[in-house]
Short mmCIF file of C-alpha atoms and ligand atoms in Angstrom, two decimals:
data_model
loop_
_atom_site.label_atom_id
_atom_site.label_comp_id
_atom_site.label_asym_id
_atom_site.label_seq_id
_atom_site.Cartn_x
_atom_site.Cartn_y
_atom_site.Cartn_z
CA MET A 101 19.05 -2.43 10.67
CA SER A 102 17.89 -5.86 11.66
CA VAL A 103 14.91 -7.67 10.28
CA TYR A 104 13.62 -8.11 13.83
CA MET A 105 13.45 -4.36 14.32
CA MET A 106 11.19 -4.01 11.29
CA ASN A 107 8.34 -5.48 13.29
CA LYS A 108 8.88 -3.63 16.56
CA GLU A 109 6.63 -0.76 17.51
CA GLY A 110 8.10 2.69 17.81
CA ILE A 111 11.35 2.20 15.96
CA ASP A 112 13.15 5.36 14.94
CA MET A 113 12.75 5.01 11.21
CA PRO A 114 10.20 6.82 8.99
CA VAL A 115 7.38 4.53 7.96
CA ILE A 116 7.82 5.38 4.28
CA LEU A 117 11.38 4.00 4.30
CA ARG A 118 10.34 0.84 6.13
CA LEU A 119 7.44 0.43 3.71
CA ILE A 120 9.45 0.88 0.48
CA SER A 121 12.17 -1.36 1.93
CA SER A 122 9.50 -4.00 2.48
CA CYS A 123 7.96 -3.45 -0.98
CA VAL A 124 11.37 -4.00 -2.62
CA GLY A 125 11.92 -7.16 -0.58
CA ILE A 126 8.48 -8.68 -1.15
CA SER A 127 8.42 -7.80 -4.84
CA LYS A 128 11.53 -9.99 -5.25
CA GLU A 129 9.92 -12.83 -3.31
CA ALA A 130 6.75 -12.43 -5.40
CA GLY A 131 8.95 -12.60 -8.50
CA LYS A 132 10.37 -15.90 -7.27
CA ILE A 133 6.84 -17.27 -6.80
CA ILE A 134 5.92 -16.11 -10.33
CA ARG A 135 9.03 -17.79 -11.83
CA ASP A 136 8.38 -21.04 -9.96
CA ILE A 137 4.80 -21.24 -11.22
CA MET A 138 5.88 -20.52 -14.80
CA TYR A 139 8.67 -23.11 -14.69
CA LYS A 140 6.34 -25.76 -13.23
CA GLY A 141 3.90 -24.93 -16.03
CA GLU A 142 0.84 -25.13 -13.81
CA LEU A 143 -0.59 -21.68 -14.48
CA GLY A 144 -4.16 -22.33 -13.30
CA VAL A 145 -5.67 -19.81 -15.74
CA ILE A 146 -9.20 -18.53 -15.11
CA GLN A 147 -11.04 -15.71 -16.88
CA LYS A 148 -12.01 -12.66 -14.78
CA GLY A 149 -13.96 -10.88 -17.53
CA THR A 150 -17.73 -11.20 -17.54
CA GLY A 151 -18.32 -9.92 -21.06
CA GLY A 152 -16.29 -12.56 -22.89
CA GLU A 153 -13.17 -10.37 -23.22
CA ASN A 154 -9.78 -11.95 -22.52
CA ASP A 155 -8.87 -10.94 -18.95
CA PRO A 156 -6.99 -13.88 -17.45
CA GLN A 157 -5.84 -14.49 -13.89
CA THR A 158 -3.28 -17.18 -13.07
CA GLU A 159 -2.07 -18.95 -9.97
CA ALA A 160 0.93 -16.59 -10.13
CA ASP A 161 -1.31 -13.49 -9.90
CA ARG A 162 -3.12 -15.07 -6.93
CA GLN A 163 -0.05 -16.28 -5.05
CA ALA A 164 1.95 -13.09 -5.63
CA GLN A 165 -0.88 -10.89 -4.37
CA LYS A 166 -1.42 -13.19 -1.36
CA LEU A 167 2.22 -12.81 -0.34
CA ILE A 168 2.46 -9.06 -0.92
CA ILE A 169 -0.73 -8.14 0.92
CA SER A 170 -0.25 -10.68 3.73
CA VAL A 171 3.15 -9.16 4.54
CA LEU A 172 1.98 -5.55 4.25
CA THR A 173 -1.10 -6.03 6.44
CA ARG A 174 0.98 -7.89 9.03
CA ASP A 175 3.74 -5.26 9.22
CA PHE A 176 1.76 -2.08 8.45
CA PRO A 177 -1.72 -2.59 9.91
CA LYS A 178 -2.86 1.02 9.35
CA LEU A 179 -2.04 1.09 5.63
CA LYS A 180 -4.75 1.24 3.01
CA ILE A 181 -4.02 -1.38 0.36
CA VAL A 182 -5.70 -1.89 -3.01
CA GLY A 183 -4.79 -5.07 -4.88
CA GLU A 184 -5.87 -5.97 -8.39
CA GLU A 185 -7.15 -9.46 -7.63
CA ASP A 186 -10.43 -10.07 -5.80
CA ASP A 187 -11.15 -12.66 -3.10
CA ILE A 188 -7.55 -13.54 -2.23
CA LYS A 189 -7.46 -15.10 1.23
CA LEU A 190 -4.52 -13.76 3.23
CA GLU A 191 -1.98 -15.92 5.04
CA PRO A 192 -2.34 -15.13 8.77
CA ASN A 193 0.68 -17.16 9.94
CA LEU A 194 3.31 -15.82 7.60
CA THR A 195 6.75 -15.83 9.24
CA GLY A 196 9.13 -14.55 6.56
CA ASN A 197 10.63 -11.06 6.36
CA TRP A 198 11.78 -9.46 3.15
CA ILE A 199 13.45 -6.06 3.18
CA SER A 200 16.00 -3.92 1.35
CA GLU A 201 18.91 -2.77 3.52
CA GLU A 202 19.76 -0.23 0.80
CA ILE A 203 16.46 1.59 1.31
CA LEU A 204 16.73 1.47 5.12
CA SER A 205 20.12 3.17 4.93
CA LEU A 206 18.77 6.24 3.07
CA LYS A 207 18.60 9.57 4.88
CA PRO A 208 14.99 10.78 4.84
CA THR A 209 13.94 14.28 3.81
CA PRO A 210 11.97 16.36 6.36
CA GLU A 211 8.77 15.69 4.35
CA LEU A 212 9.26 11.93 4.55
CA GLU A 213 9.81 12.05 8.31
CA THR A 214 6.35 13.51 8.93
CA ILE A 215 4.36 10.88 7.03
CA LYS A 216 2.04 8.65 9.04
CA GLU A 217 1.17 5.08 8.11
CA GLU A 218 -2.55 5.87 7.91
CA GLU A 219 -1.84 8.56 5.28
CA LEU A 220 -0.42 6.00 2.85
CA THR A 221 -2.17 3.91 0.22
CA VAL A 222 -0.48 1.02 -1.58
CA TRP A 223 -1.60 0.04 -5.08
CA VAL A 224 -0.62 -3.54 -5.92
CA ASP A 225 -0.55 -5.17 -9.34
CA PRO A 226 0.94 -8.54 -8.36
CA LEU A 227 1.59 -9.48 -11.98
CA ASP A 228 1.30 -6.97 -14.81
CA GLY A 229 1.23 -8.57 -18.25
CA THR A 230 -0.80 -11.65 -17.33
CA THR A 231 -2.03 -12.28 -20.89
CA GLU A 232 1.56 -12.33 -22.14
CA PHE A 233 2.57 -14.51 -19.15
CA THR A 234 0.03 -17.14 -20.25
CA TRP A 235 1.71 -17.15 -23.67
CA GLY A 236 5.17 -17.53 -22.14
CA ALA A 237 6.16 -13.98 -23.21
CA VAL A 238 7.71 -13.38 -19.81
CA ASP A 239 9.80 -10.32 -20.69
CA HIS A 240 6.62 -8.24 -20.43
CA VAL A 241 5.87 -9.33 -16.86
CA THR A 242 6.38 -6.99 -13.90
CA VAL A 243 5.29 -6.77 -10.27
CA LEU A 244 4.05 -3.24 -9.55
CA ILE A 245 3.78 -1.78 -6.04
CA GLY A 246 3.00 1.94 -5.90
CA VAL A 247 2.73 4.00 -2.72
CA ALA A 248 0.63 7.16 -2.51
CA TYR A 249 0.87 9.76 0.27
CA LYS A 250 -2.60 11.27 0.62
CA ASP A 251 -3.59 11.29 -3.04
CA ARG A 252 -0.28 11.42 -4.94
CA PRO A 253 2.46 8.84 -5.64
CA ILE A 254 5.45 9.13 -3.30
CA GLY A 255 7.27 5.88 -3.92
CA GLY A 256 7.18 2.88 -6.17
CA VAL A 257 8.68 -0.46 -7.04
CA ILE A 258 8.76 -2.24 -10.40
CA HIS A 259 10.16 -5.77 -10.25
CA GLN A 260 10.97 -7.76 -13.40
CA PRO A 261 10.95 -11.43 -12.34
CA PHE A 262 12.44 -12.80 -15.54
CA TYR A 263 15.29 -10.33 -16.03
CA LYS A 264 18.35 -12.53 -16.58
CA ALA A 265 16.46 -15.51 -15.14
CA ILE A 266 17.30 -18.93 -16.53
CA LYS A 267 14.95 -21.87 -16.05
CA GLY A 268 16.38 -24.37 -13.57
CA ASP A 269 18.95 -21.91 -12.26
CA PRO A 270 18.41 -21.66 -8.48
CA ASN A 271 20.04 -18.20 -8.48
CA LEU A 272 17.73 -16.19 -6.25
CA SER A 273 19.22 -12.93 -7.42
CA ALA A 274 17.52 -13.36 -10.81
CA GLY A 275 15.18 -10.53 -11.66
CA ARG A 276 15.61 -6.79 -11.36
CA THR A 277 13.96 -4.29 -9.02
CA LEU A 278 13.54 -0.61 -9.85
CA TRP A 279 12.49 1.75 -7.07
CA ALA A 280 12.12 5.45 -6.28
CA ILE A 281 11.14 7.59 -3.32
CA ARG A 282 10.13 11.25 -3.66
CA GLY A 283 13.14 13.47 -2.96
CA LEU A 284 15.53 10.56 -2.30
CA GLY A 285 16.20 9.38 -5.84
CA TYR A 286 15.91 6.01 -7.46
CA GLY A 287 17.75 2.74 -7.82
CA GLY A 288 17.93 -0.61 -9.58
CA PHE A 289 18.37 0.87 -13.04
CA GLU A 290 20.09 3.61 -14.97
CA ALA A 291 17.75 6.39 -16.11
CA LYS A 292 18.68 7.27 -19.69
CA SER A 293 17.52 10.06 -21.99
CA PRO A 294 15.77 9.05 -25.20
CA PRO A 295 17.54 9.87 -28.48
CA GLU A 296 17.49 13.49 -29.66
CA ASN A 297 15.91 14.30 -33.04
CA GLU A 298 13.56 11.33 -32.73
CA LEU A 299 10.18 10.82 -31.12
CA ILE A 300 9.57 7.25 -30.01
CA ILE A 301 6.13 6.59 -28.54
CA ALA A 302 5.07 3.32 -26.94
CA GLY A 303 1.45 2.18 -27.00
CA THR A 304 -0.63 -0.86 -26.22
CA LYS A 305 -0.23 -4.04 -28.22
CA SER A 306 -3.14 -5.99 -26.70
CA HIS A 307 -5.84 -3.29 -26.33
CA LYS A 308 -5.62 -1.32 -29.59
CA SER A 309 -8.59 0.74 -30.78
CA VAL A 310 -9.27 3.37 -33.42
CA THR A 311 -8.79 6.06 -30.74
CA THR A 312 -5.54 4.66 -29.32
CA GLN A 313 -4.08 4.54 -32.83
CA LYS A 314 -5.35 7.99 -33.77
CA ALA A 315 -3.77 9.45 -30.64
CA LEU A 316 -0.45 7.71 -31.26
CA GLU A 317 -0.32 8.88 -34.88
CA SER A 318 -1.24 12.48 -33.95
CA THR A 319 2.02 12.81 -32.00
CA GLY A 320 4.10 12.82 -35.19
CA ALA A 321 6.23 10.04 -33.75
CA THR A 322 9.22 8.94 -35.78
CA THR A 323 8.69 5.46 -34.31
CA LEU A 324 5.63 3.85 -32.75
CA ILE A 325 6.30 0.82 -30.56
CA SER A 326 3.50 -1.66 -29.82
CA HIS A 327 4.48 -3.23 -26.52
CA SER A 328 2.63 -5.23 -23.87
CA GLY A 329 2.30 -4.47 -20.17
CA ALA A 330 1.99 -1.14 -18.38
CA GLY A 331 5.11 -1.73 -16.28
CA ALA A 332 7.11 -2.87 -19.30
CA LYS A 333 6.11 0.19 -21.33
CA ALA A 334 6.90 2.51 -18.43
CA MET A 335 10.35 0.93 -18.31
CA LEU A 336 10.91 1.82 -21.97
CA VAL A 337 10.46 5.47 -20.96
CA LEU A 338 12.58 5.15 -17.81
CA GLU A 339 15.48 3.68 -19.77
CA GLY A 340 15.25 6.12 -22.69
CA LYS A 341 13.99 3.58 -25.22
CA ALA A 342 10.86 5.66 -25.69
CA HIS A 343 10.06 9.34 -25.14
CA CYS A 344 6.54 8.61 -23.98
CA TYR A 345 4.00 5.88 -23.20
CA LEU A 346 0.59 7.03 -24.43
CA HIS A 347 -2.68 5.21 -23.68
CA ALA A 348 -5.72 7.04 -25.11
CA SER A 349 -8.29 4.62 -23.73
CA PRO A 350 -9.74 3.58 -20.42
CA GLY A 351 -8.43 0.20 -19.22
CA LEU A 352 -5.34 1.08 -17.24
CA LYS A 353 -5.95 0.96 -13.48
CA ARG A 354 -4.23 2.87 -10.71
CA TRP A 355 -2.24 -0.24 -9.76
CA ASP A 356 -0.77 -0.08 -13.30
CA THR A 357 0.25 3.57 -13.08
CA CYS A 358 1.08 4.40 -9.44
CA ALA A 359 4.52 2.75 -9.24
CA PRO A 360 5.53 3.86 -12.78
CA GLU A 361 4.41 7.43 -12.02
CA ALA A 362 6.39 7.53 -8.76
CA ILE A 363 9.59 6.36 -10.46
CA LEU A 364 9.19 8.39 -13.64
CA THR A 365 8.48 11.56 -11.65
CA GLU A 366 11.61 11.03 -9.56
CA ILE A 367 13.80 10.85 -12.68
CA GLY A 368 12.26 14.13 -13.93
CA GLY A 369 9.35 12.83 -16.02
CA LYS A 370 5.69 13.80 -16.01
CA VAL A 371 2.54 11.67 -15.87
CA THR A 372 -1.06 12.81 -16.34
CA ASP A 373 -4.29 11.71 -17.96
CA ILE A 374 -5.04 12.51 -21.62
CA LEU A 375 -6.37 15.96 -20.65
CA GLY A 376 -3.21 16.88 -18.73
CA ASP A 377 -4.66 16.42 -15.23
CA PRO A 378 -3.00 14.37 -12.50
CA TYR A 379 -4.61 11.19 -11.18
CA ASN A 380 -5.78 10.94 -7.59
CA TYR A 381 -4.42 7.84 -5.82
CA ALA A 382 -6.48 7.96 -2.63
CA ALA A 383 -7.78 4.51 -1.73
CA SER A 384 -11.37 5.74 -1.96
CA VAL A 385 -11.27 6.47 -5.72
CA HIS A 386 -12.32 3.96 -8.38
CA PRO A 387 -9.19 2.20 -9.65
CA MET A 388 -9.93 2.79 -13.35
CA CYS A 389 -7.80 5.42 -15.11
CA SER A 390 -10.80 6.29 -17.24
CA ARG A 391 -9.08 9.25 -18.93
CA GLY A 392 -6.12 7.26 -20.27
CA ALA A 393 -2.53 8.25 -19.56
CA ILE A 394 0.52 10.13 -20.82
CA LEU A 395 3.79 8.97 -19.22
CA ALA A 396 6.53 11.22 -20.59
CA HIS A 397 10.27 11.28 -20.01
CA THR A 398 10.27 15.05 -19.43
CA PRO A 399 7.67 17.79 -18.88
CA THR A 400 8.67 19.26 -22.28
CA ILE A 401 7.90 16.00 -24.09
CA HIS A 402 4.66 15.76 -22.10
CA ALA A 403 3.57 19.29 -23.08
CA SER A 404 4.40 18.67 -26.73
CA ILE A 405 2.35 15.46 -26.89
CA LEU A 406 -0.55 16.99 -24.99
CA SER A 407 -0.64 19.91 -27.45
CA LYS A 408 -0.70 17.59 -30.45
CA LEU A 409 -3.57 15.35 -29.30
CA PRO A 410 -6.59 16.23 -31.46
CA ASP A 411 -9.62 17.79 -29.74
CA ASP A 412 -11.92 15.00 -30.90
CA VAL A 413 -9.68 12.50 -29.09
CA LYS A 414 -9.61 14.65 -25.93
CA ASP A 415 -13.39 15.18 -26.15
CA ILE A 416 -13.95 11.43 -25.73
CA PHE A 417 -12.42 11.67 -22.25
CA ARG A 418 -13.85 14.99 -21.06
CA ASN A 419 -16.86 13.64 -19.22
CA LYS A 420 -15.27 10.43 -17.92
P1 AMP B 146 -1.57 -3.13 -22.32
O1 AMP B 146 -0.91 -1.85 -22.63
O2 AMP B 146 -2.69 -3.43 -23.27
O3 AMP B 146 -0.60 -4.27 -22.20
O4 AMP B 146 -2.25 -2.94 -20.91
C1 AMP B 146 -1.55 -2.47 -19.80
C2 AMP B 146 -2.33 -2.71 -18.55
O5 AMP B 146 -3.60 -2.07 -18.62
C3 AMP B 146 -2.65 -4.17 -18.26
O6 AMP B 146 -2.65 -4.36 -16.87
C4 AMP B 146 -4.04 -4.36 -18.83
O7 AMP B 146 -4.71 -5.36 -18.12
C5 AMP B 146 -4.66 -3.01 -18.61
N1 AMP B 146 -5.53 -2.61 -19.71
C6 AMP B 146 -5.28 -1.68 -20.64
N2 AMP B 146 -6.30 -1.54 -21.51
C7 AMP B 146 -7.23 -2.39 -21.10
C8 AMP B 146 -8.56 -2.71 -21.55
N3 AMP B 146 -9.10 -2.11 -22.62
N4 AMP B 146 -9.23 -3.67 -20.89
C9 AMP B 146 -8.68 -4.28 -19.81
N5 AMP B 146 -7.45 -4.00 -19.33
C10 AMP B 146 -6.74 -3.07 -19.95
MG1 MG B 147 -1.70 -4.51 -14.90
MG1 MG B 148 -2.10 -7.72 -12.98
#
């Protein structure tokens, strides 16, 4: 499949494969932009929060979103796209193409063949873990691109820009890209089961509250991990380093959870809000995951954690 064909009308390739191929390619290019800005040390930090809370945005968040959304709007004009950052001017004269040949070579399922571009919504977190990025804690940084078909995740990409990246090394293959497509499997990592006879639960490091802690402790976890970044915590579950990522608080947005949910579901996991209901990923919904999230490695782990959450914790979320 040639790059040129990606931009031609009417090519015989399901849009979902062309889209995920593009998302894999641009997430890597966004990762390169993020590394370059970090290595130059000109982060351009501004605060997005109005209430005095720490909610930074950097030049890397801005540039990465500009690239991702400029490419997607150019190549997929009927897509609905929701990006985390506001007021990012797109680049109308972009000439580059970034794709994954691996994705284009997959054989689509009948369901995937029927999907139309206008039925897809892309949720973009151009840089997850910005606070940690400003501290130089780059292992927590991911680029998250989730794709929803109608209102549910159908594909996703998590790119880690700093995976095996060494400052000054021009190696463009630095970084790692995890992807999945419903019914077609996943790639870029090895899905591993968490250890038996243990219960390892990952929770927020930067947005702790009495409720988040109460929820985590109610699970009877043998180990609680405080870890930063939604993408980074989802990866702990994907790679069997945690049984579950539990966030009993509002704060997560759909651009944090769409790509992780798509990938975790494809490896056999289960993701819902704190009450056990699925999130709707239609572009028209408010991005806030106001009922928190349970991202579990298996439906059994999910059911067990859901059953242990105390009613007074669940009650906090019932009317949200
Ligand atoms: P954390 O687990 O605290 O690293 O957060 C994971 C993701 O959710 C990041 O994108 C955060 O920006 C977002 N997030 C979680 N909780 C909050 C909150 N209370 N306020 C703002 N953002 C939050
Ligand atoms: Mg985020
Ligand atoms: Mg972000």
